[in-house]
Amino acid sequence: MTIQKIDVKYTAVATAENGRDGRVASDDGKLDVVVNPPKEMGGSGAGTNPEQLFAAGYSACFQGALGVVARQEKADISGSTVTAKVGIGSAESGGFGLEVEITASIPNVDKDTAKALVEKAHQVCPYSSATRGNIKVELNVA
C-alpha cells in the first residue's frame, strides 16, 4: 500500500490522560473533555468517549466534503445534515475494531442526485480516505 503524501496546512494536537477513562484536551484549550467508556462497555458513561469524538469529526468533515462536491456540481445542499454512527466491538483478528455508518439528508435534491453527491463526497473527505480499505464504511441517503 502506498502512503499518501500531503502538503500539511494545519496540525491538530490533543493529549489524553488516563486513556479511555480520563481527559482529552487540545493544545489550544478549545477542546477539553472528560472521557469515559460507555455503559455498554462496562464504563460509567459519564463523559464522552473516543467513538463519539470520531463520529463528530467524521460527520463534520464529510459535511464539508459534501459542500465542496455540491459547489462543483452546482447542487443545492442547504439544510443538509450528515450523521456518523461509529460502532466499536471485538475484531475477528483480536482486539477491537470500528465500523462507520454515514447518513446524509439532502432535502433539496432528488434521491439519485443525493446518492451521487454522497459517493463523490466519500472520495473527497479526508476521514474517508483515512478509513478506506481499513474499516467498513456504509453510505446512506435519508
Short mmCIF file of N, CA and C in Angstrom, two decimals:
data_model
loop_
_atom_site.label_atom_id
_atom_site.label_comp_id
_atom_site.label_asym_id
_atom_site.label_seq_id
_atom_site.Cartn_x
_atom_site.Cartn_y
_atom_site.Cartn_z
N MET A 1 0.84 -1.17 0.00
CA MET A 1 0.00 0.00 0.00
C MET A 1 0.89 1.24 0.00
N THR A 2 0.53 2.23 -0.80
CA THR A 2 1.27 3.47 -0.89
C THR A 2 0.72 4.46 0.13
N ILE A 3 1.60 5.10 0.85
CA ILE A 3 1.18 6.12 1.82
C ILE A 3 1.03 7.44 1.09
N GLN A 4 -0.14 8.06 1.27
CA GLN A 4 -0.44 9.33 0.63
C GLN A 4 0.45 10.44 1.18
N LYS A 5 1.02 11.24 0.30
CA LYS A 5 1.81 12.40 0.71
C LYS A 5 0.92 13.63 0.61
N ILE A 6 0.99 14.50 1.62
CA ILE A 6 0.16 15.70 1.63
C ILE A 6 1.01 16.92 1.97
N ASP A 7 0.52 18.08 1.60
CA ASP A 7 1.12 19.35 1.96
C ASP A 7 0.34 19.85 3.18
N VAL A 8 0.86 19.62 4.37
CA VAL A 8 0.15 19.91 5.62
C VAL A 8 -0.08 21.42 5.76
N LYS A 9 -1.34 21.81 5.97
CA LYS A 9 -1.73 23.21 6.18
C LYS A 9 -2.03 23.50 7.65
N TYR A 10 -2.37 22.46 8.40
CA TYR A 10 -2.75 22.62 9.80
C TYR A 10 -2.53 21.29 10.50
N THR A 11 -2.10 21.35 11.74
CA THR A 11 -1.94 20.14 12.54
C THR A 11 -2.70 20.32 13.86
N ALA A 12 -3.65 19.43 14.11
CA ALA A 12 -4.37 19.43 15.39
C ALA A 12 -3.55 18.64 16.40
N VAL A 13 -3.54 19.12 17.63
CA VAL A 13 -2.79 18.45 18.69
C VAL A 13 -3.71 18.26 19.89
N ALA A 14 -3.82 17.04 20.36
CA ALA A 14 -4.61 16.73 21.55
C ALA A 14 -3.83 15.73 22.39
N THR A 15 -3.98 15.86 23.69
CA THR A 15 -3.29 14.98 24.62
C THR A 15 -4.31 14.31 25.54
N ALA A 16 -4.16 13.00 25.70
CA ALA A 16 -5.05 12.23 26.58
C ALA A 16 -4.32 11.88 27.87
N GLU A 17 -5.06 11.91 28.95
CA GLU A 17 -4.57 11.46 30.25
C GLU A 17 -5.47 10.31 30.71
N ASN A 18 -4.88 9.22 31.12
CA ASN A 18 -5.61 8.05 31.61
C ASN A 18 -6.47 7.36 30.55
N GLY A 19 -6.07 7.46 29.29
CA GLY A 19 -6.71 6.71 28.21
C GLY A 19 -8.19 6.93 28.09
N ARG A 20 -8.94 5.83 28.01
CA ARG A 20 -10.39 5.89 27.77
C ARG A 20 -11.17 6.28 29.02
N ASP A 21 -10.49 6.44 30.13
CA ASP A 21 -11.17 6.79 31.38
C ASP A 21 -10.43 7.95 32.03
N GLY A 22 -10.46 9.10 31.36
CA GLY A 22 -9.69 10.24 31.85
C GLY A 22 -10.13 11.54 31.22
N ARG A 23 -9.20 12.18 30.52
CA ARG A 23 -9.44 13.51 29.97
C ARG A 23 -8.66 13.65 28.67
N VAL A 24 -9.24 14.40 27.73
CA VAL A 24 -8.57 14.74 26.47
C VAL A 24 -8.68 16.24 26.28
N ALA A 25 -7.56 16.87 25.93
CA ALA A 25 -7.57 18.32 25.70
C ALA A 25 -6.69 18.66 24.51
N SER A 26 -7.13 19.68 23.77
CA SER A 26 -6.32 20.19 22.66
C SER A 26 -5.32 21.19 23.21
N ASP A 27 -4.24 21.38 22.47
CA ASP A 27 -3.18 22.27 22.94
C ASP A 27 -3.62 23.72 23.00
N ASP A 28 -4.67 24.10 22.24
CA ASP A 28 -5.13 25.49 22.27
C ASP A 28 -6.25 25.72 23.29
N GLY A 29 -6.66 24.66 24.01
CA GLY A 29 -7.68 24.78 25.04
C GLY A 29 -9.12 24.82 24.53
N LYS A 30 -9.33 24.73 23.22
CA LYS A 30 -10.69 24.78 22.67
C LYS A 30 -11.46 23.49 22.91
N LEU A 31 -10.74 22.40 23.11
CA LEU A 31 -11.36 21.11 23.42
C LEU A 31 -10.77 20.63 24.73
N ASP A 32 -11.62 20.34 25.69
CA ASP A 32 -11.17 19.83 26.98
C ASP A 32 -12.33 19.02 27.55
N VAL A 33 -12.28 17.71 27.39
CA VAL A 33 -13.41 16.87 27.77
C VAL A 33 -13.00 15.68 28.62
N VAL A 34 -13.91 15.28 29.46
CA VAL A 34 -13.76 14.06 30.24
C VAL A 34 -14.19 12.90 29.35
N VAL A 35 -13.38 11.85 29.32
CA VAL A 35 -13.74 10.66 28.56
C VAL A 35 -13.90 9.48 29.51
N ASN A 36 -14.94 8.71 29.24
CA ASN A 36 -15.22 7.50 29.99
C ASN A 36 -15.77 6.45 29.05
N PRO A 37 -15.48 5.19 29.31
CA PRO A 37 -16.08 4.15 28.48
C PRO A 37 -17.61 4.19 28.62
N PRO A 38 -18.32 3.87 27.53
CA PRO A 38 -19.79 3.85 27.61
C PRO A 38 -20.25 2.70 28.52
N LYS A 39 -21.45 2.84 29.04
CA LYS A 39 -22.01 1.79 29.90
C LYS A 39 -22.04 0.44 29.20
N GLU A 40 -22.28 0.46 27.86
CA GLU A 40 -22.34 -0.78 27.08
C GLU A 40 -21.01 -1.54 27.09
N MET A 41 -19.94 -0.84 27.45
CA MET A 41 -18.62 -1.47 27.51
C MET A 41 -18.09 -1.53 28.94
N GLY A 42 -19.01 -1.43 29.90
CA GLY A 42 -18.64 -1.58 31.30
C GLY A 42 -18.17 -0.32 31.99
N GLY A 43 -18.28 0.81 31.33
CA GLY A 43 -17.84 2.07 31.92
C GLY A 43 -18.97 2.82 32.57
N SER A 44 -18.64 3.99 33.10
CA SER A 44 -19.64 4.82 33.76
C SER A 44 -20.52 5.56 32.76
N GLY A 45 -19.99 5.83 31.57
CA GLY A 45 -20.75 6.59 30.58
C GLY A 45 -20.92 8.04 30.96
N ALA A 46 -20.19 8.50 31.97
CA ALA A 46 -20.36 9.86 32.49
C ALA A 46 -19.82 10.93 31.53
N GLY A 47 -18.78 10.61 30.80
CA GLY A 47 -18.20 11.58 29.87
C GLY A 47 -18.43 11.14 28.45
N THR A 48 -17.81 11.83 27.52
CA THR A 48 -17.86 11.41 26.13
C THR A 48 -16.89 10.25 25.95
N ASN A 49 -16.77 9.74 24.75
CA ASN A 49 -15.83 8.64 24.51
C ASN A 49 -15.18 8.83 23.15
N PRO A 50 -14.09 8.14 22.89
CA PRO A 50 -13.39 8.31 21.62
C PRO A 50 -14.27 8.07 20.39
N GLU A 51 -15.22 7.16 20.48
CA GLU A 51 -16.08 6.88 19.34
C GLU A 51 -16.99 8.07 19.04
N GLN A 52 -17.51 8.73 20.07
CA GLN A 52 -18.32 9.92 19.86
C GLN A 52 -17.48 11.05 19.25
N LEU A 53 -16.25 11.19 19.72
CA LEU A 53 -15.38 12.21 19.17
C LEU A 53 -15.06 11.92 17.70
N PHE A 54 -14.83 10.65 17.37
CA PHE A 54 -14.57 10.25 15.99
C PHE A 54 -15.80 10.50 15.12
N ALA A 55 -16.98 10.16 15.64
CA ALA A 55 -18.23 10.38 14.90
C ALA A 55 -18.44 11.87 14.65
N ALA A 56 -18.15 12.70 15.63
CA ALA A 56 -18.31 14.14 15.47
C ALA A 56 -17.35 14.67 14.40
N GLY A 57 -16.11 14.24 14.46
CA GLY A 57 -15.13 14.69 13.47
C GLY A 57 -15.47 14.21 12.08
N TYR A 58 -15.84 12.95 11.95
CA TYR A 58 -16.14 12.37 10.64
C TYR A 58 -17.36 13.05 10.03
N SER A 59 -18.42 13.25 10.82
CA SER A 59 -19.63 13.86 10.26
C SER A 59 -19.37 15.29 9.82
N ALA A 60 -18.61 16.06 10.60
CA ALA A 60 -18.30 17.44 10.23
C ALA A 60 -17.43 17.47 8.97
N CYS A 61 -16.44 16.61 8.91
CA CYS A 61 -15.55 16.56 7.76
C CYS A 61 -16.32 16.13 6.51
N PHE A 62 -17.17 15.13 6.63
CA PHE A 62 -17.95 14.64 5.50
C PHE A 62 -18.90 15.73 5.00
N GLN A 63 -19.51 16.48 5.92
CA GLN A 63 -20.40 17.58 5.53
C GLN A 63 -19.62 18.62 4.74
N GLY A 64 -18.38 18.88 5.18
CA GLY A 64 -17.53 19.81 4.44
C GLY A 64 -17.21 19.30 3.04
N ALA A 65 -16.90 18.02 2.93
CA ALA A 65 -16.62 17.41 1.62
C ALA A 65 -17.86 17.46 0.74
N LEU A 66 -19.02 17.25 1.33
CA LEU A 66 -20.27 17.33 0.59
C LEU A 66 -20.45 18.74 0.03
N GLY A 67 -20.08 19.75 0.81
CA GLY A 67 -20.16 21.13 0.34
C GLY A 67 -19.24 21.40 -0.84
N VAL A 68 -18.03 20.85 -0.79
CA VAL A 68 -17.08 21.00 -1.90
C VAL A 68 -17.67 20.40 -3.17
N VAL A 69 -18.17 19.19 -3.05
CA VAL A 69 -18.74 18.49 -4.21
C VAL A 69 -19.98 19.22 -4.73
N ALA A 70 -20.82 19.69 -3.83
CA ALA A 70 -22.05 20.37 -4.23
C ALA A 70 -21.72 21.66 -5.00
N ARG A 71 -20.71 22.39 -4.57
CA ARG A 71 -20.31 23.59 -5.30
C ARG A 71 -19.83 23.24 -6.71
N GLN A 72 -19.06 22.16 -6.82
CA GLN A 72 -18.58 21.73 -8.14
C GLN A 72 -19.74 21.31 -9.05
N GLU A 73 -20.73 20.66 -8.46
CA GLU A 73 -21.87 20.14 -9.22
C GLU A 73 -23.02 21.15 -9.33
N LYS A 74 -22.86 22.29 -8.66
CA LYS A 74 -23.91 23.32 -8.61
C LYS A 74 -25.22 22.76 -8.06
N ALA A 75 -25.09 22.00 -6.98
CA ALA A 75 -26.25 21.39 -6.31
C ALA A 75 -26.56 22.15 -5.03
N ASP A 76 -27.83 22.26 -4.71
CA ASP A 76 -28.28 22.96 -3.51
C ASP A 76 -28.34 21.98 -2.33
N ILE A 77 -27.38 22.10 -1.41
CA ILE A 77 -27.40 21.22 -0.24
C ILE A 77 -27.79 21.98 1.03
N SER A 78 -28.37 23.17 0.86
CA SER A 78 -28.79 23.92 2.05
C SER A 78 -29.76 23.07 2.85
N GLY A 79 -29.63 23.14 4.16
CA GLY A 79 -30.48 22.35 5.05
C GLY A 79 -30.06 20.90 5.19
N SER A 80 -28.94 20.55 4.59
CA SER A 80 -28.49 19.15 4.67
C SER A 80 -27.83 18.86 6.01
N THR A 81 -27.83 17.59 6.38
CA THR A 81 -27.14 17.12 7.58
C THR A 81 -26.40 15.82 7.25
N VAL A 82 -25.35 15.58 8.01
CA VAL A 82 -24.62 14.31 7.90
C VAL A 82 -24.49 13.73 9.31
N THR A 83 -24.92 12.50 9.46
CA THR A 83 -24.82 11.80 10.74
C THR A 83 -23.85 10.64 10.58
N ALA A 84 -22.91 10.53 11.50
CA ALA A 84 -21.97 9.41 11.51
C ALA A 84 -22.24 8.57 12.74
N LYS A 85 -22.43 7.28 12.54
CA LYS A 85 -22.54 6.32 13.64
C LYS A 85 -21.27 5.51 13.64
N VAL A 86 -20.57 5.50 14.76
CA VAL A 86 -19.31 4.75 14.88
C VAL A 86 -19.53 3.62 15.87
N GLY A 87 -19.39 2.40 15.38
CA GLY A 87 -19.52 1.23 16.24
C GLY A 87 -18.16 0.68 16.61
N ILE A 88 -18.05 0.17 17.82
CA ILE A 88 -16.82 -0.47 18.28
C ILE A 88 -17.19 -1.85 18.80
N GLY A 89 -16.33 -2.81 18.53
CA GLY A 89 -16.59 -4.16 19.01
C GLY A 89 -15.36 -5.03 18.82
N SER A 90 -15.48 -6.25 19.27
CA SER A 90 -14.38 -7.20 19.14
C SER A 90 -14.12 -7.53 17.68
N ALA A 91 -12.86 -7.54 17.31
CA ALA A 91 -12.47 -7.86 15.94
C ALA A 91 -12.16 -9.35 15.84
N GLU A 92 -12.44 -9.94 14.67
CA GLU A 92 -12.15 -11.36 14.45
C GLU A 92 -10.68 -11.67 14.67
N SER A 93 -9.82 -10.73 14.31
CA SER A 93 -8.38 -10.93 14.42
C SER A 93 -7.85 -10.69 15.83
N GLY A 94 -8.73 -10.31 16.75
CA GLY A 94 -8.32 -9.99 18.11
C GLY A 94 -8.39 -8.50 18.35
N GLY A 95 -8.45 -8.11 19.58
CA GLY A 95 -8.55 -6.69 19.90
C GLY A 95 -9.91 -6.14 19.52
N PHE A 96 -9.94 -4.86 19.24
CA PHE A 96 -11.18 -4.18 18.91
C PHE A 96 -11.08 -3.55 17.54
N GLY A 97 -12.24 -3.32 16.93
CA GLY A 97 -12.30 -2.67 15.63
C GLY A 97 -13.46 -1.70 15.59
N LEU A 98 -13.46 -0.89 14.55
CA LEU A 98 -14.51 0.11 14.36
C LEU A 98 -15.23 -0.13 13.04
N GLU A 99 -16.46 0.36 12.96
CA GLU A 99 -17.18 0.45 11.70
C GLU A 99 -17.98 1.74 11.73
N VAL A 100 -18.26 2.28 10.55
CA VAL A 100 -18.93 3.58 10.45
C VAL A 100 -20.11 3.49 9.51
N GLU A 101 -21.18 4.16 9.88
CA GLU A 101 -22.34 4.33 9.01
C GLU A 101 -22.57 5.83 8.85
N ILE A 102 -22.48 6.31 7.60
CA ILE A 102 -22.71 7.72 7.29
C ILE A 102 -24.10 7.84 6.66
N THR A 103 -24.92 8.74 7.19
CA THR A 103 -26.24 9.01 6.60
C THR A 103 -26.34 10.49 6.32
N ALA A 104 -26.58 10.82 5.05
CA ALA A 104 -26.73 12.21 4.64
C ALA A 104 -28.19 12.48 4.30
N SER A 105 -28.68 13.59 4.81
CA SER A 105 -30.02 14.06 4.45
C SER A 105 -29.81 15.33 3.64
N ILE A 106 -30.25 15.29 2.38
CA ILE A 106 -30.08 16.44 1.48
C ILE A 106 -31.45 16.74 0.89
N PRO A 107 -32.22 17.59 1.56
CA PRO A 107 -33.63 17.77 1.19
C PRO A 107 -33.91 18.45 -0.14
N ASN A 108 -32.96 19.20 -0.69
CA ASN A 108 -33.24 19.99 -1.89
C ASN A 108 -32.83 19.33 -3.21
N VAL A 109 -32.47 18.05 -3.14
CA VAL A 109 -32.14 17.32 -4.38
C VAL A 109 -32.86 15.98 -4.37
N ASP A 110 -33.04 15.39 -5.54
CA ASP A 110 -33.70 14.08 -5.61
C ASP A 110 -32.74 13.00 -5.08
N LYS A 111 -33.30 11.83 -4.81
CA LYS A 111 -32.54 10.75 -4.16
C LYS A 111 -31.32 10.30 -4.99
N ASP A 112 -31.47 10.21 -6.31
CA ASP A 112 -30.35 9.79 -7.15
C ASP A 112 -29.21 10.82 -7.11
N THR A 113 -29.58 12.09 -7.15
CA THR A 113 -28.56 13.15 -7.05
C THR A 113 -27.89 13.11 -5.69
N ALA A 114 -28.68 12.91 -4.64
CA ALA A 114 -28.13 12.83 -3.29
C ALA A 114 -27.13 11.68 -3.18
N LYS A 115 -27.49 10.52 -3.73
CA LYS A 115 -26.58 9.37 -3.69
C LYS A 115 -25.29 9.68 -4.42
N ALA A 116 -25.38 10.31 -5.58
CA ALA A 116 -24.18 10.65 -6.36
C ALA A 116 -23.30 11.64 -5.60
N LEU A 117 -23.92 12.63 -4.96
CA LEU A 117 -23.16 13.61 -4.18
C LEU A 117 -22.45 12.95 -3.01
N VAL A 118 -23.13 12.03 -2.33
CA VAL A 118 -22.54 11.33 -1.18
C VAL A 118 -21.37 10.47 -1.63
N GLU A 119 -21.53 9.77 -2.74
CA GLU A 119 -20.42 8.94 -3.26
C GLU A 119 -19.21 9.80 -3.60
N LYS A 120 -19.45 10.95 -4.23
CA LYS A 120 -18.34 11.85 -4.57
C LYS A 120 -17.71 12.45 -3.32
N ALA A 121 -18.53 12.80 -2.33
CA ALA A 121 -18.00 13.35 -1.07
C ALA A 121 -17.12 12.31 -0.37
N HIS A 122 -17.50 11.05 -0.49
CA HIS A 122 -16.73 9.96 0.13
C HIS A 122 -15.33 9.87 -0.50
N GLN A 123 -15.20 10.27 -1.75
CA GLN A 123 -13.89 10.26 -2.41
C GLN A 123 -13.05 11.47 -2.02
N VAL A 124 -13.69 12.56 -1.57
CA VAL A 124 -13.01 13.81 -1.23
C VAL A 124 -12.66 13.91 0.26
N CYS A 125 -13.51 13.36 1.12
CA CYS A 125 -13.37 13.51 2.58
C CYS A 125 -12.08 12.87 3.10
N PRO A 126 -11.27 13.62 3.85
CA PRO A 126 -10.04 13.06 4.41
C PRO A 126 -10.28 11.89 5.38
N TYR A 127 -11.38 11.93 6.13
CA TYR A 127 -11.68 10.81 7.03
C TYR A 127 -11.97 9.56 6.21
N SER A 128 -12.70 9.72 5.11
CA SER A 128 -12.99 8.58 4.24
C SER A 128 -11.71 8.03 3.64
N SER A 129 -10.81 8.92 3.24
CA SER A 129 -9.53 8.47 2.70
C SER A 129 -8.74 7.70 3.75
N ALA A 130 -8.78 8.17 4.98
CA ALA A 130 -8.02 7.53 6.06
C ALA A 130 -8.57 6.16 6.42
N THR A 131 -9.89 5.99 6.28
CA THR A 131 -10.51 4.72 6.68
C THR A 131 -10.67 3.74 5.52
N ARG A 132 -10.58 4.22 4.30
CA ARG A 132 -10.83 3.37 3.11
C ARG A 132 -9.93 2.15 3.11
N GLY A 133 -10.55 0.98 3.01
CA GLY A 133 -9.80 -0.27 2.98
C GLY A 133 -9.38 -0.77 4.35
N ASN A 134 -9.67 0.01 5.40
CA ASN A 134 -9.28 -0.39 6.75
C ASN A 134 -10.46 -0.84 7.59
N ILE A 135 -11.59 -0.15 7.43
CA ILE A 135 -12.79 -0.48 8.20
C ILE A 135 -14.00 -0.39 7.28
N LYS A 136 -15.10 -0.99 7.72
CA LYS A 136 -16.35 -0.93 6.97
C LYS A 136 -16.93 0.47 7.13
N VAL A 137 -17.22 1.13 6.00
CA VAL A 137 -17.90 2.42 5.99
C VAL A 137 -19.10 2.28 5.07
N GLU A 138 -20.29 2.39 5.64
CA GLU A 138 -21.54 2.28 4.88
C GLU A 138 -22.08 3.67 4.62
N LEU A 139 -22.47 3.95 3.37
CA LEU A 139 -23.03 5.24 3.00
C LEU A 139 -24.52 5.12 2.76
N ASN A 140 -25.29 6.05 3.33
CA ASN A 140 -26.74 6.05 3.18
C ASN A 140 -27.23 7.45 2.88
N VAL A 141 -28.39 7.52 2.22
CA VAL A 141 -29.08 8.78 2.00
C VAL A 141 -30.45 8.66 2.65
N ALA A 142 -30.76 9.65 3.48
CA ALA A 142 -32.05 9.62 4.20
C ALA A 142 -33.15 10.17 3.31
#
